[in-house]
PDB file of C-alpha atoms and ligand atoms in Angstrom:
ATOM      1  CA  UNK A   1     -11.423  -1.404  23.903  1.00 66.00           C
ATOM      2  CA  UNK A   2      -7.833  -0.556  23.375  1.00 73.00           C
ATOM      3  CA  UNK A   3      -5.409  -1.866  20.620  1.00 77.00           C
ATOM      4  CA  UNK A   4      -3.272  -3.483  23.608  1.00 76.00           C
ATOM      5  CA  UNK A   5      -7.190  -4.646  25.042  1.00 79.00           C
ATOM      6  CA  UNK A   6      -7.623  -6.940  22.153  1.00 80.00           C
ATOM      7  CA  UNK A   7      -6.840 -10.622  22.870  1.00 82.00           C
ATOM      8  CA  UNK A   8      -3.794 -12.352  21.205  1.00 85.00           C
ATOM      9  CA  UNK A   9      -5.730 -15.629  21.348  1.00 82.00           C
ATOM     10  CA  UNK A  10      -8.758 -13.930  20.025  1.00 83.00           C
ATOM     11  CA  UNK A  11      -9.012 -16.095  16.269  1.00 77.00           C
ATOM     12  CA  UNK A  12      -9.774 -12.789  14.784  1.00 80.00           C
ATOM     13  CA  UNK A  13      -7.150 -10.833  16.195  1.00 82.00           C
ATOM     14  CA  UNK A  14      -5.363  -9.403  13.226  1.00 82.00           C
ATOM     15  CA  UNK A  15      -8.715  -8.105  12.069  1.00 84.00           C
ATOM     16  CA  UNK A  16      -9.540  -7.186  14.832  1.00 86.00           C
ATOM     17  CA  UNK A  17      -6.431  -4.633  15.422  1.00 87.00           C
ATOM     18  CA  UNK A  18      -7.161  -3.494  11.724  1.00 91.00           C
ATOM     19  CA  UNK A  19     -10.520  -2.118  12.346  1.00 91.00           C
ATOM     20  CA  UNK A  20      -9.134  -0.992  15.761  1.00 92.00           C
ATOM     21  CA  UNK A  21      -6.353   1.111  13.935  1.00 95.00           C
ATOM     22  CA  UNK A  22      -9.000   2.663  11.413  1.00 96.00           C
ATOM     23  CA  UNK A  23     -11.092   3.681  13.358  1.00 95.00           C
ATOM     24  CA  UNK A  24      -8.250   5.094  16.140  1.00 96.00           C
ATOM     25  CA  UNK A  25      -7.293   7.059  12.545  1.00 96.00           C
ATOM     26  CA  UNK A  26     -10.512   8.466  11.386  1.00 96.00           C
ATOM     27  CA  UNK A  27     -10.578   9.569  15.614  1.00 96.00           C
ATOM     28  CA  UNK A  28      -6.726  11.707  14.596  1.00 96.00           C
ATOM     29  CA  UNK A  29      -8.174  12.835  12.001  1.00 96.00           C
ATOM     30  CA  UNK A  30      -5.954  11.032  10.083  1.00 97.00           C
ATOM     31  CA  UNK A  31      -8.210   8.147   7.840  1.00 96.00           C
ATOM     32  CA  UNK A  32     -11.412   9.587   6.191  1.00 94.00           C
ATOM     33  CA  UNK A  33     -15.094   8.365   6.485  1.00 93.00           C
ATOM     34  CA  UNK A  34     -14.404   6.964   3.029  1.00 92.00           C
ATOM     35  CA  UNK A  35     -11.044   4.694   4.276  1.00 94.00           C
ATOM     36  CA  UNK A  36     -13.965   3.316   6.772  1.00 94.00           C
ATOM     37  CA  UNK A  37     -15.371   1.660   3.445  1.00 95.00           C
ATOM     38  CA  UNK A  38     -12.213   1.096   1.940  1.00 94.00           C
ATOM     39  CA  UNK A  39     -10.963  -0.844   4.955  1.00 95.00           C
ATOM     40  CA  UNK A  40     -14.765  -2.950   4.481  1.00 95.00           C
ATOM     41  CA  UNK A  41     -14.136  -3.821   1.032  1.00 95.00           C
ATOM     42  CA  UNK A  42     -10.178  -4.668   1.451  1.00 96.00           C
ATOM     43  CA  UNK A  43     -11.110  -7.055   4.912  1.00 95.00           C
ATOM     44  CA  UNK A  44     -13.497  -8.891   3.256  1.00 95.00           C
ATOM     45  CA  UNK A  45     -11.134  -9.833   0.332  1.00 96.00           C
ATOM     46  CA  UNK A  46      -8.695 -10.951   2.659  1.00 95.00           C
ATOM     47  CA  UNK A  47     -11.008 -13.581   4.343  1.00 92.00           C
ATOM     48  CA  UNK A  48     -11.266 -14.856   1.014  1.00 94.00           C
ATOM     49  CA  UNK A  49      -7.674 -15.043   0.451  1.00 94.00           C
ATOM     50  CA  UNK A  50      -7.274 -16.794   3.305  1.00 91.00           C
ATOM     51  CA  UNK A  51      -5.876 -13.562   5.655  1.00 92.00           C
ATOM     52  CA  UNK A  52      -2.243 -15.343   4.417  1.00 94.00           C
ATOM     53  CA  UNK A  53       0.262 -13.941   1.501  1.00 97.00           C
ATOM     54  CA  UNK A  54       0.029 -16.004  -1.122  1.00 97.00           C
ATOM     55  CA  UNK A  55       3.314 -17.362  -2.946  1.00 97.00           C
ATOM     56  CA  UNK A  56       2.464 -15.121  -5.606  1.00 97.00           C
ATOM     57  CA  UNK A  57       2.584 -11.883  -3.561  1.00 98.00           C
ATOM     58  CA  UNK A  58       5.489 -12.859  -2.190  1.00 98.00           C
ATOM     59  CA  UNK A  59       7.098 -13.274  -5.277  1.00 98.00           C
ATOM     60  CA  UNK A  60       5.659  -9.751  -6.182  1.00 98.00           C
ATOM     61  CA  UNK A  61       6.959  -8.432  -2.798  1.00 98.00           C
ATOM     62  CA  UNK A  62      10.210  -9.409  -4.015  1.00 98.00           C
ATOM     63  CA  UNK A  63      10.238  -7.754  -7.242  1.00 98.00           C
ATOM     64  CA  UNK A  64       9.108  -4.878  -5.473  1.00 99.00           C
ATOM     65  CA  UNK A  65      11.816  -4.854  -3.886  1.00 98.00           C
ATOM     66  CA  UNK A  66      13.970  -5.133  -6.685  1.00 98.00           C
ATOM     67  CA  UNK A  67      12.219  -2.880  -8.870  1.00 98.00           C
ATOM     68  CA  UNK A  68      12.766   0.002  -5.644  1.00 98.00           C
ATOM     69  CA  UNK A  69      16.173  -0.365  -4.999  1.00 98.00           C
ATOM     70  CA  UNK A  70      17.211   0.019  -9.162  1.00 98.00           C
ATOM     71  CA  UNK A  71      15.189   2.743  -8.818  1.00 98.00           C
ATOM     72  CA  UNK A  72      16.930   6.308  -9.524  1.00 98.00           C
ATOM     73  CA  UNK A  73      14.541   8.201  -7.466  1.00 98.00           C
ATOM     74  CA  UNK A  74      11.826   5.549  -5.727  1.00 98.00           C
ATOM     75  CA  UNK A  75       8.443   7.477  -3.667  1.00 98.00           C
ATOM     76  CA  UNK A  76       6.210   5.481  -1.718  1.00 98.00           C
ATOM     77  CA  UNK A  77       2.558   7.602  -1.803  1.00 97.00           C
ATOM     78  CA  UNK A  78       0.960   6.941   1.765  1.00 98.00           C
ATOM     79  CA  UNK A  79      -2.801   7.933   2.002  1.00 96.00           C
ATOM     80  CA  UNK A  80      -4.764   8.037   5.476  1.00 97.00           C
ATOM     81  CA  UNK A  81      -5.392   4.141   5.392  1.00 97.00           C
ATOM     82  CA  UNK A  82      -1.938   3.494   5.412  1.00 98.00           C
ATOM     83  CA  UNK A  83      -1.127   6.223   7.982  1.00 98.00           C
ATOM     84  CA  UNK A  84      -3.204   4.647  10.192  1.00 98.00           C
ATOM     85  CA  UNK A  85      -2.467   0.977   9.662  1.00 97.00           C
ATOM     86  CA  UNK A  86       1.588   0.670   9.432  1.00 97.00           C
ATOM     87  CA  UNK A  87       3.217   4.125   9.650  1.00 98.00           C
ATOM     88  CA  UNK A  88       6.256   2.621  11.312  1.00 98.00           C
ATOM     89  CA  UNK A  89       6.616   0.035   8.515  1.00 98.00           C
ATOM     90  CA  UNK A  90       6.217   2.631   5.719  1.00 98.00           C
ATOM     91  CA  UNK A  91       9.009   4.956   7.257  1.00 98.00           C
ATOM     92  CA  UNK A  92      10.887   1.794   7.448  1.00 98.00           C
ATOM     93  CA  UNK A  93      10.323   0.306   4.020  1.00 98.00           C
ATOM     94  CA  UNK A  94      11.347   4.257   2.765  1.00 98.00           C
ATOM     95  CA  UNK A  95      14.769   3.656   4.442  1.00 98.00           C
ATOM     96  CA  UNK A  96      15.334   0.217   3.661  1.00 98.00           C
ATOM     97  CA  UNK A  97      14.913   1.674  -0.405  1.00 98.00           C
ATOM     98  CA  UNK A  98      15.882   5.221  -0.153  1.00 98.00           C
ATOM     99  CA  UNK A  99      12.678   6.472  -1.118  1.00 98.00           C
ATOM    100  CA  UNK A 100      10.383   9.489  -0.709  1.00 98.00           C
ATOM    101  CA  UNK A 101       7.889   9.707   1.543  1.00 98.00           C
ATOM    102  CA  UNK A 102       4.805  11.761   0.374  1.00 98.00           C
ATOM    103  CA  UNK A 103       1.542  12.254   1.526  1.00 97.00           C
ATOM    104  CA  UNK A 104      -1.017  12.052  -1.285  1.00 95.00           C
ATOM    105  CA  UNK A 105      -4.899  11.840  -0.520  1.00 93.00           C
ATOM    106  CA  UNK A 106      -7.400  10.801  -2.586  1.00 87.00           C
ATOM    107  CA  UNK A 107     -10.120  13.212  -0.319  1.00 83.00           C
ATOM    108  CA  UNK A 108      -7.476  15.915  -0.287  1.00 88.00           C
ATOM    109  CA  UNK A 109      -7.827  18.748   2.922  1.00 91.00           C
ATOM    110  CA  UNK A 110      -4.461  20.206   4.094  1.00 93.00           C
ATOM    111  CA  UNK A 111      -5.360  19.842   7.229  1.00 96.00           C
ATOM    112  CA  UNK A 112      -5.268  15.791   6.976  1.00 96.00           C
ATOM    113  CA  UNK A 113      -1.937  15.876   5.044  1.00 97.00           C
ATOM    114  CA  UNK A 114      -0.245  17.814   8.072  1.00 97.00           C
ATOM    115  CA  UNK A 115      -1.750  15.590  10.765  1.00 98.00           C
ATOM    116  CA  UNK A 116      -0.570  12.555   8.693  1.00 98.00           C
ATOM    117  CA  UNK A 117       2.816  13.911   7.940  1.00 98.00           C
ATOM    118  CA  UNK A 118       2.934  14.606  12.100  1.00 98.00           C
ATOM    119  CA  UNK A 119       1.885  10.959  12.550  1.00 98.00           C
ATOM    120  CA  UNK A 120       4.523   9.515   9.840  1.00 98.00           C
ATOM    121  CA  UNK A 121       7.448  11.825  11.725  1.00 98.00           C
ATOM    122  CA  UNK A 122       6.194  10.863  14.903  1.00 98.00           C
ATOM    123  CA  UNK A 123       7.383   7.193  13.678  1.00 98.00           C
ATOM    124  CA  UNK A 124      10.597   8.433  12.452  1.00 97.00           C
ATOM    125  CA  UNK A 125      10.316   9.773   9.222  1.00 98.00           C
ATOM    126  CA  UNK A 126      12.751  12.857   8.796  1.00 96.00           C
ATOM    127  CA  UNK A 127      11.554  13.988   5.292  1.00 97.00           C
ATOM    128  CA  UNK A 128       7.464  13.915   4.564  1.00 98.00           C
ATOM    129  CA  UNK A 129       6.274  15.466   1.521  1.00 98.00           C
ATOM    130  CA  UNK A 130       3.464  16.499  -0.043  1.00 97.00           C
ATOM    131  CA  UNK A 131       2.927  19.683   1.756  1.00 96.00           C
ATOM    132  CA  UNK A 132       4.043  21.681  -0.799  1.00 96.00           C
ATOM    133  CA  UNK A 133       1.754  20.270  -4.001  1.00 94.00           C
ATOM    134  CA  UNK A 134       3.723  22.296  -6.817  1.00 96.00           C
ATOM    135  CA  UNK A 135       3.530  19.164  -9.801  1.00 96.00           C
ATOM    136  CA  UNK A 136       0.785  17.114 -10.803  1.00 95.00           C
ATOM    137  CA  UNK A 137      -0.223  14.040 -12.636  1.00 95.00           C
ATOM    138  CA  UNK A 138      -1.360  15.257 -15.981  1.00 95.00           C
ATOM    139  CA  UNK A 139      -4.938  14.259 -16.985  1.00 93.00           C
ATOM    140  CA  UNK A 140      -6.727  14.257 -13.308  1.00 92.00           C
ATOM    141  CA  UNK A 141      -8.808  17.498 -12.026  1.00 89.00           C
ATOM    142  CA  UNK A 142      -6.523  19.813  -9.686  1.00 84.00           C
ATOM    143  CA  UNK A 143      -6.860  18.406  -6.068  1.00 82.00           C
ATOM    144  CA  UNK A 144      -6.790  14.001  -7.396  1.00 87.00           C
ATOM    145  CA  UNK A 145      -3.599  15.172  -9.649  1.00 93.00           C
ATOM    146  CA  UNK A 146      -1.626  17.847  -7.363  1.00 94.00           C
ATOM    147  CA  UNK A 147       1.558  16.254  -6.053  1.00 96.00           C
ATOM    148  CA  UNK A 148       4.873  17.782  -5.140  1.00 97.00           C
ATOM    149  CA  UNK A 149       7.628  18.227  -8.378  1.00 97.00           C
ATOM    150  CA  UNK A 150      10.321  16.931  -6.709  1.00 98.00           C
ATOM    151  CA  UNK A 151       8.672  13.912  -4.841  1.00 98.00           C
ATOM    152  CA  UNK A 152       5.792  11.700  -6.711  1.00 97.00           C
ATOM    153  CA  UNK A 153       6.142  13.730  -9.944  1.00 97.00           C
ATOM    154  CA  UNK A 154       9.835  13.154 -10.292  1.00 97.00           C
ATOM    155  CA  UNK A 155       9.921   9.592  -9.111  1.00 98.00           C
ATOM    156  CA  UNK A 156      10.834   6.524 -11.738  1.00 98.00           C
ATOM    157  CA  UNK A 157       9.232   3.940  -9.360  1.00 98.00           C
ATOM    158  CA  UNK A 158       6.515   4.466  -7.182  1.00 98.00           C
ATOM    159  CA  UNK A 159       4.613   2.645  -4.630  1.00 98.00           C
ATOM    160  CA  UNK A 160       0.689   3.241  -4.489  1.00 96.00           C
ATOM    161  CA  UNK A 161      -1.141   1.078  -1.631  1.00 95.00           C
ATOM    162  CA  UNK A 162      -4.540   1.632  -2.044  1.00 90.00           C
ATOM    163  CA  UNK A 163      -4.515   3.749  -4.815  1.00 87.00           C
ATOM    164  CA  UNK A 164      -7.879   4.427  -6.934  1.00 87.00           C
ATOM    165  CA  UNK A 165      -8.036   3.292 -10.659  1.00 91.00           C
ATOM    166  CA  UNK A 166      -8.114   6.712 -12.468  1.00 92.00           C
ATOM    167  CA  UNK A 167      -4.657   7.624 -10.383  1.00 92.00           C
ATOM    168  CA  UNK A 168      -3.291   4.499 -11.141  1.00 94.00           C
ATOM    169  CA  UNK A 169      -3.645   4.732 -14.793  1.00 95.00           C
ATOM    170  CA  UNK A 170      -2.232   8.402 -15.011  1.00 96.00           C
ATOM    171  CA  UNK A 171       0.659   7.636 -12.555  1.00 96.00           C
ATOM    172  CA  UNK A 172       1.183   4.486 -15.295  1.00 95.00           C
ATOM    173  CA  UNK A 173       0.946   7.099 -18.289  1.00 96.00           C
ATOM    174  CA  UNK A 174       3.318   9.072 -16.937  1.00 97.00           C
ATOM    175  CA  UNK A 175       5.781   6.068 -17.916  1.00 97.00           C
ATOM    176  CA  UNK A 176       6.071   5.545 -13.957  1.00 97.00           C
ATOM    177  CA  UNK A 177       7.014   2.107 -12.819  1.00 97.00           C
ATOM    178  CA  UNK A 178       4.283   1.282 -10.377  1.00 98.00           C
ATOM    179  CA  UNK A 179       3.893  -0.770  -7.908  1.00 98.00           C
ATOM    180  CA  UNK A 180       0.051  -1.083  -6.114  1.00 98.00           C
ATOM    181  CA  UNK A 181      -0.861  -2.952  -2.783  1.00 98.00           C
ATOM    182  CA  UNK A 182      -4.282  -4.095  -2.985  1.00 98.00           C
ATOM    183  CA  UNK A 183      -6.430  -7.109  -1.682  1.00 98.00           C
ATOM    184  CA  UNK A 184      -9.112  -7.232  -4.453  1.00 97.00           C
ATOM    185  CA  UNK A 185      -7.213  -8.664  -7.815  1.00 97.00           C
ATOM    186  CA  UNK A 186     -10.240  -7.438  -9.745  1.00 96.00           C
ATOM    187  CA  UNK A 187      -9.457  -3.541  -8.960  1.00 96.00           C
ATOM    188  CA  UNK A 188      -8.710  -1.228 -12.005  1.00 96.00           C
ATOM    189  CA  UNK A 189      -5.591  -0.332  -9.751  1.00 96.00           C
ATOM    190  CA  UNK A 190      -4.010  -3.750  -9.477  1.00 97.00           C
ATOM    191  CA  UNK A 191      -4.664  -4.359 -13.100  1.00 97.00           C
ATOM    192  CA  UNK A 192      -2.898  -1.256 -14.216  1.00 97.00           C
ATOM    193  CA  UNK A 193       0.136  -1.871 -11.910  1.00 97.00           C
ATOM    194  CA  UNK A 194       3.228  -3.371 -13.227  1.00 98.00           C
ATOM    195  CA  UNK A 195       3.745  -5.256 -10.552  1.00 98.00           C
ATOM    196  CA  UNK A 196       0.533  -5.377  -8.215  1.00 98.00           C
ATOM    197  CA  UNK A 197       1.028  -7.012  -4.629  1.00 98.00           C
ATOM    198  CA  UNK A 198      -2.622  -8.625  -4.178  1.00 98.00           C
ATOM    199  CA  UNK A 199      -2.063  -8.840  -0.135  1.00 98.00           C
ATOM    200  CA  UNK A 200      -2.919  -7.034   3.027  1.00 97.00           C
ATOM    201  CA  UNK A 201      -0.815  -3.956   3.069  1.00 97.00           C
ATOM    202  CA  UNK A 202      -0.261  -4.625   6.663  1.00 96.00           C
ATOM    203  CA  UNK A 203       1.963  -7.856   5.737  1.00 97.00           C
ATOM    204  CA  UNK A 204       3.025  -6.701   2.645  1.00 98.00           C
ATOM    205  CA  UNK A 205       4.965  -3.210   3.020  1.00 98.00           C
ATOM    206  CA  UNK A 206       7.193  -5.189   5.995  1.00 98.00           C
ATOM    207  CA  UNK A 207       7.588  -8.198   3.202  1.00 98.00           C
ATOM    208  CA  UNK A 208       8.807  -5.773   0.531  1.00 98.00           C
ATOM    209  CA  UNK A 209      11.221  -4.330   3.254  1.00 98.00           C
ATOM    210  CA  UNK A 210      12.526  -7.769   4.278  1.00 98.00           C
ATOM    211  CA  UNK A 211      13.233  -8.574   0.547  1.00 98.00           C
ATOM    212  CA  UNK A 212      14.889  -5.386   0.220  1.00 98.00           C
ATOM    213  CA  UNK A 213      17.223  -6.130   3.116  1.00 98.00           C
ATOM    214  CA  UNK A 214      17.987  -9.665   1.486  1.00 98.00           C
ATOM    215  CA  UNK A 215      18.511  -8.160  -2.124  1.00 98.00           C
ATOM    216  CA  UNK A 216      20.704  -5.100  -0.649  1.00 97.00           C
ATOM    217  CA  UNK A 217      23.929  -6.415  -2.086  1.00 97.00           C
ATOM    218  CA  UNK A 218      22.387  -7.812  -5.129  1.00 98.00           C
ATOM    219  CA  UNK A 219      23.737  -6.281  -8.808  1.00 98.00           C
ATOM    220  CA  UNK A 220      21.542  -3.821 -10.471  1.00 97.00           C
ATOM    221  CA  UNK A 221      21.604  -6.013 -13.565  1.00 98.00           C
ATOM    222  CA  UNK A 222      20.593  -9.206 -11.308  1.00 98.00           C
ATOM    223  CA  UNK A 223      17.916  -6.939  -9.519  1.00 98.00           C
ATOM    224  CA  UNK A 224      16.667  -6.198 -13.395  1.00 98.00           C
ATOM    225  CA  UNK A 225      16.223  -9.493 -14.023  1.00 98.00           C
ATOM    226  CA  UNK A 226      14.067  -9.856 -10.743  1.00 98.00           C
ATOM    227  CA  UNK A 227      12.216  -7.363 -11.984  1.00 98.00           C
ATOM    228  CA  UNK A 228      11.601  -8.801 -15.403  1.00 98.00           C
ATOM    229  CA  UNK A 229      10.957 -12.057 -14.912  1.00 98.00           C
ATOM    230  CA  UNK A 230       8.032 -11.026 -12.615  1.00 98.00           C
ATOM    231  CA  UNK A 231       4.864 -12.125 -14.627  1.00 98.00           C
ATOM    232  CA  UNK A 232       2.244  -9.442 -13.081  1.00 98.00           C
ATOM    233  CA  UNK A 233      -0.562 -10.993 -15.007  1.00 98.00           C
ATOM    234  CA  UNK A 234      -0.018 -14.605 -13.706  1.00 97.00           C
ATOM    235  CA  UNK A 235      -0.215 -13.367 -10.009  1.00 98.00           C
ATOM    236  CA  UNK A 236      -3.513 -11.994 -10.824  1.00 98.00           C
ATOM    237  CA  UNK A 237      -4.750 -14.624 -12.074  1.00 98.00           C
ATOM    238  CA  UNK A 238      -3.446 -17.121  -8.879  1.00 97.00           C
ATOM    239  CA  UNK A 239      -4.503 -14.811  -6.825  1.00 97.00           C
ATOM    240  CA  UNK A 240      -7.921 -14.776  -8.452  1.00 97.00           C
ATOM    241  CA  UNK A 241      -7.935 -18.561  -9.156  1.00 95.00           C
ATOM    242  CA  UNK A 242      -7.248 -18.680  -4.820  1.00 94.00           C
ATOM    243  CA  UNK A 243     -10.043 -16.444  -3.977  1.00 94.00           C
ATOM    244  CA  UNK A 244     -12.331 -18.638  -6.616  1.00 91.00           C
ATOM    245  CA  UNK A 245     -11.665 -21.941  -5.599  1.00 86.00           C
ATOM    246  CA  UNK A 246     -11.674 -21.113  -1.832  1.00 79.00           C
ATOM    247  CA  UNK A 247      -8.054 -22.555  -0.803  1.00 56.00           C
ATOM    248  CA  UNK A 248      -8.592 -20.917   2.872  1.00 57.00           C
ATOM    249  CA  UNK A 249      -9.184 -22.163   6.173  1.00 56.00           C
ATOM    250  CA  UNK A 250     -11.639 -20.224   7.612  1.00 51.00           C
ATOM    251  CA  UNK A 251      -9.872 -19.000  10.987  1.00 49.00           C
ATOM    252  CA  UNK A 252     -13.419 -18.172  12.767  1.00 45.00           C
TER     253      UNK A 252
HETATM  254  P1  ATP B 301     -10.410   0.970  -8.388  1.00 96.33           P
HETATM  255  O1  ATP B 301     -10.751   2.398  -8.711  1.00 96.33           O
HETATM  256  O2  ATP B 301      -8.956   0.646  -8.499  1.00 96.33           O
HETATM  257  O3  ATP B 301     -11.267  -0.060  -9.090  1.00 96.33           O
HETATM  258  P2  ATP B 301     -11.886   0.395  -6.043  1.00 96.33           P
HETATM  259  O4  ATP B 301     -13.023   1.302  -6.315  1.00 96.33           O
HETATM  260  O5  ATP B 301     -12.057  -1.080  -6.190  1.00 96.33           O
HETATM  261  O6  ATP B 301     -10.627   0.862  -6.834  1.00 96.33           O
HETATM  262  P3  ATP B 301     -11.560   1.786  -3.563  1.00 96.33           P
HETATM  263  O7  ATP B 301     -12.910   1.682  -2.945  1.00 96.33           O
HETATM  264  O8  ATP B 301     -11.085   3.043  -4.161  1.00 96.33           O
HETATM  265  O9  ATP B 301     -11.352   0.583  -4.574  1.00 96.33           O
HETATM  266  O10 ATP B 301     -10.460   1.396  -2.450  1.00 96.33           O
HETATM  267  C1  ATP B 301     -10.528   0.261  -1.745  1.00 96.33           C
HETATM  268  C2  ATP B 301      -9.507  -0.735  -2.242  1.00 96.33           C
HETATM  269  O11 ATP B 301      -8.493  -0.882  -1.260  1.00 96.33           O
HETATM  270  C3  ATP B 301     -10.176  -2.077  -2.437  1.00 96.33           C
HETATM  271  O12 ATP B 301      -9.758  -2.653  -3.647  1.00 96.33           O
HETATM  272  C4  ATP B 301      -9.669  -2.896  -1.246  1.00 96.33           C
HETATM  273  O13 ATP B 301      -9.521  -4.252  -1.561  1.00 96.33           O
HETATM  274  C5  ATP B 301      -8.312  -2.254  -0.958  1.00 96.33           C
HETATM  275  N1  ATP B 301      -7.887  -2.365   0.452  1.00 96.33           N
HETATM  276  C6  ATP B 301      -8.525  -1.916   1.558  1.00 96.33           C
HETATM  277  N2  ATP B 301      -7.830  -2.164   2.682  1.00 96.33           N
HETATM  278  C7  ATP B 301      -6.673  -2.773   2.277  1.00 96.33           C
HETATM  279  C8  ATP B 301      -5.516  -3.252   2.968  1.00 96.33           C
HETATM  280  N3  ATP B 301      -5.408  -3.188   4.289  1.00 96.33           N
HETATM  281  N4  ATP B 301      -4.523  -3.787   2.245  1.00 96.33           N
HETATM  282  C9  ATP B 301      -4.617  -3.863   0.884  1.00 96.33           C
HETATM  283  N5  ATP B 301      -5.685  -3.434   0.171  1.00 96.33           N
HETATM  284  C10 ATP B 301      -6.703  -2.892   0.855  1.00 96.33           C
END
């Protein structure tokens, strides 16, 4: 079955075209075997959530987007999960902020980075990087910490969907502002994140874009205030206490 196969009236559809995309990305070459498990583990969270965005990933969505556009030099890092499940809303979200794009794979072959860079221009991004791979993140072995200098390495605020814990923690010691999209609230990667956007990454990187259109002409001291008042450990803990007391409506 085709993406365009899959029934809009279907009441699984969204999760349905989610495991359609994977699987149409480990087929590019573009996702690895491992995203396949990744995508298990993040779908399964977001039954429990209630497949929605909660108020208080909105709210992070927003500061997000505040947090990105005070940014001096923003990067969002797109791995082959993302790639393969909103390319055109990453390139767009990168405009919408003025951020890098870079490629950055947790099961690094430079063969995948090329075909996702390909896939990411072939939905409009002019600039990819990550092909180059002359910085790092200090403290991880060679191919988890190689990035390129003047993209992820260089960047004040960066965006991390996906991101595994031990990256997460030496992007944060790096004095990084970061910013992770993840669906389980209990994830070392979430928990390190400054401001951690517990939703699907498919509704949340066209959410942080939205707010960044709405905040455009906002003042960088109002968009620091955004930013501050953001209480990162709060929307853990809703989205925790959501998952807990099972606020969702099963759709199926
Ligand atoms: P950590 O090292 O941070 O504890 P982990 O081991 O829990 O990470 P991984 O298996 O490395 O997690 O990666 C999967 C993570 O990605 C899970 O936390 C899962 O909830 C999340 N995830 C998967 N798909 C999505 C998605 N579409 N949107 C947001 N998060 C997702």
């Amino acid at each position: 079955m085709t993406e365009t196969e899959i029934p809009e009236d279907h009441p699984r559809y969204a999760s349905l075209v989610t495991r359609h995309r994977i699987e149409a990305g480990v087929e590019q070459g573009i996702t690895s075997k491992q995203g396949l498990i990744a995508q298990g583990r993040g779908e399964a969270f977001d039954y429990l959530l209630g497949e929605r965005t909660l108020p208080s990933a909105d709210a992070a969505a927003r500061a997000a987007a505040a947090a990105l556009l005070a940014a001096d030099h923003p990067a969002l890092s797109v791995n082959g999960n993302v790639a393969a499940l909103a390319p055109a809303e990453t390139v767009d979200l990168a405009a919408a902020v003025d951020a890098d794009l870079e490629v950055n794979l947790f099961n690094h072959t430079d063969e995948r980075v090329r075909r996702i860079a390909d896939h990411l221009r072939g939905h409009g991004a002019d600039e990819v990087k990550g092909l180059v791979g002359d910085g790092e993140i200090p403290g991880l072995e060679h191919a988890r910490g190689t990035v390129d200098a003047d993209g992820i390495e260089s960047a004040d605020v960066v965006v991390v969907p996906l991101e595994d814990g031990d990256r997460a923690a030496a992007l944060d010691a790096m004095g990084k502002t970061e910013i992770v999209i993840d669906l389980n609230p209990g994830s070392r990667s979430p928990r390190t994140a400054d401001i951690p956007i517990i939703d699907n990454l498919i509704r949340a990187v066209p959410n942080v874009t939205t707010h960044a259109r709405d905040l455009a002409d906002v003042s960088p001291a109002d968009l620091r205030t955004i930013v501050d008042s953001f209480d990162a450990e709060e929307a853990l803990t809703e989205a925790e206490a959501a998952i807990r007391e099972g606020e969702f409506e099963r759709s199926a």
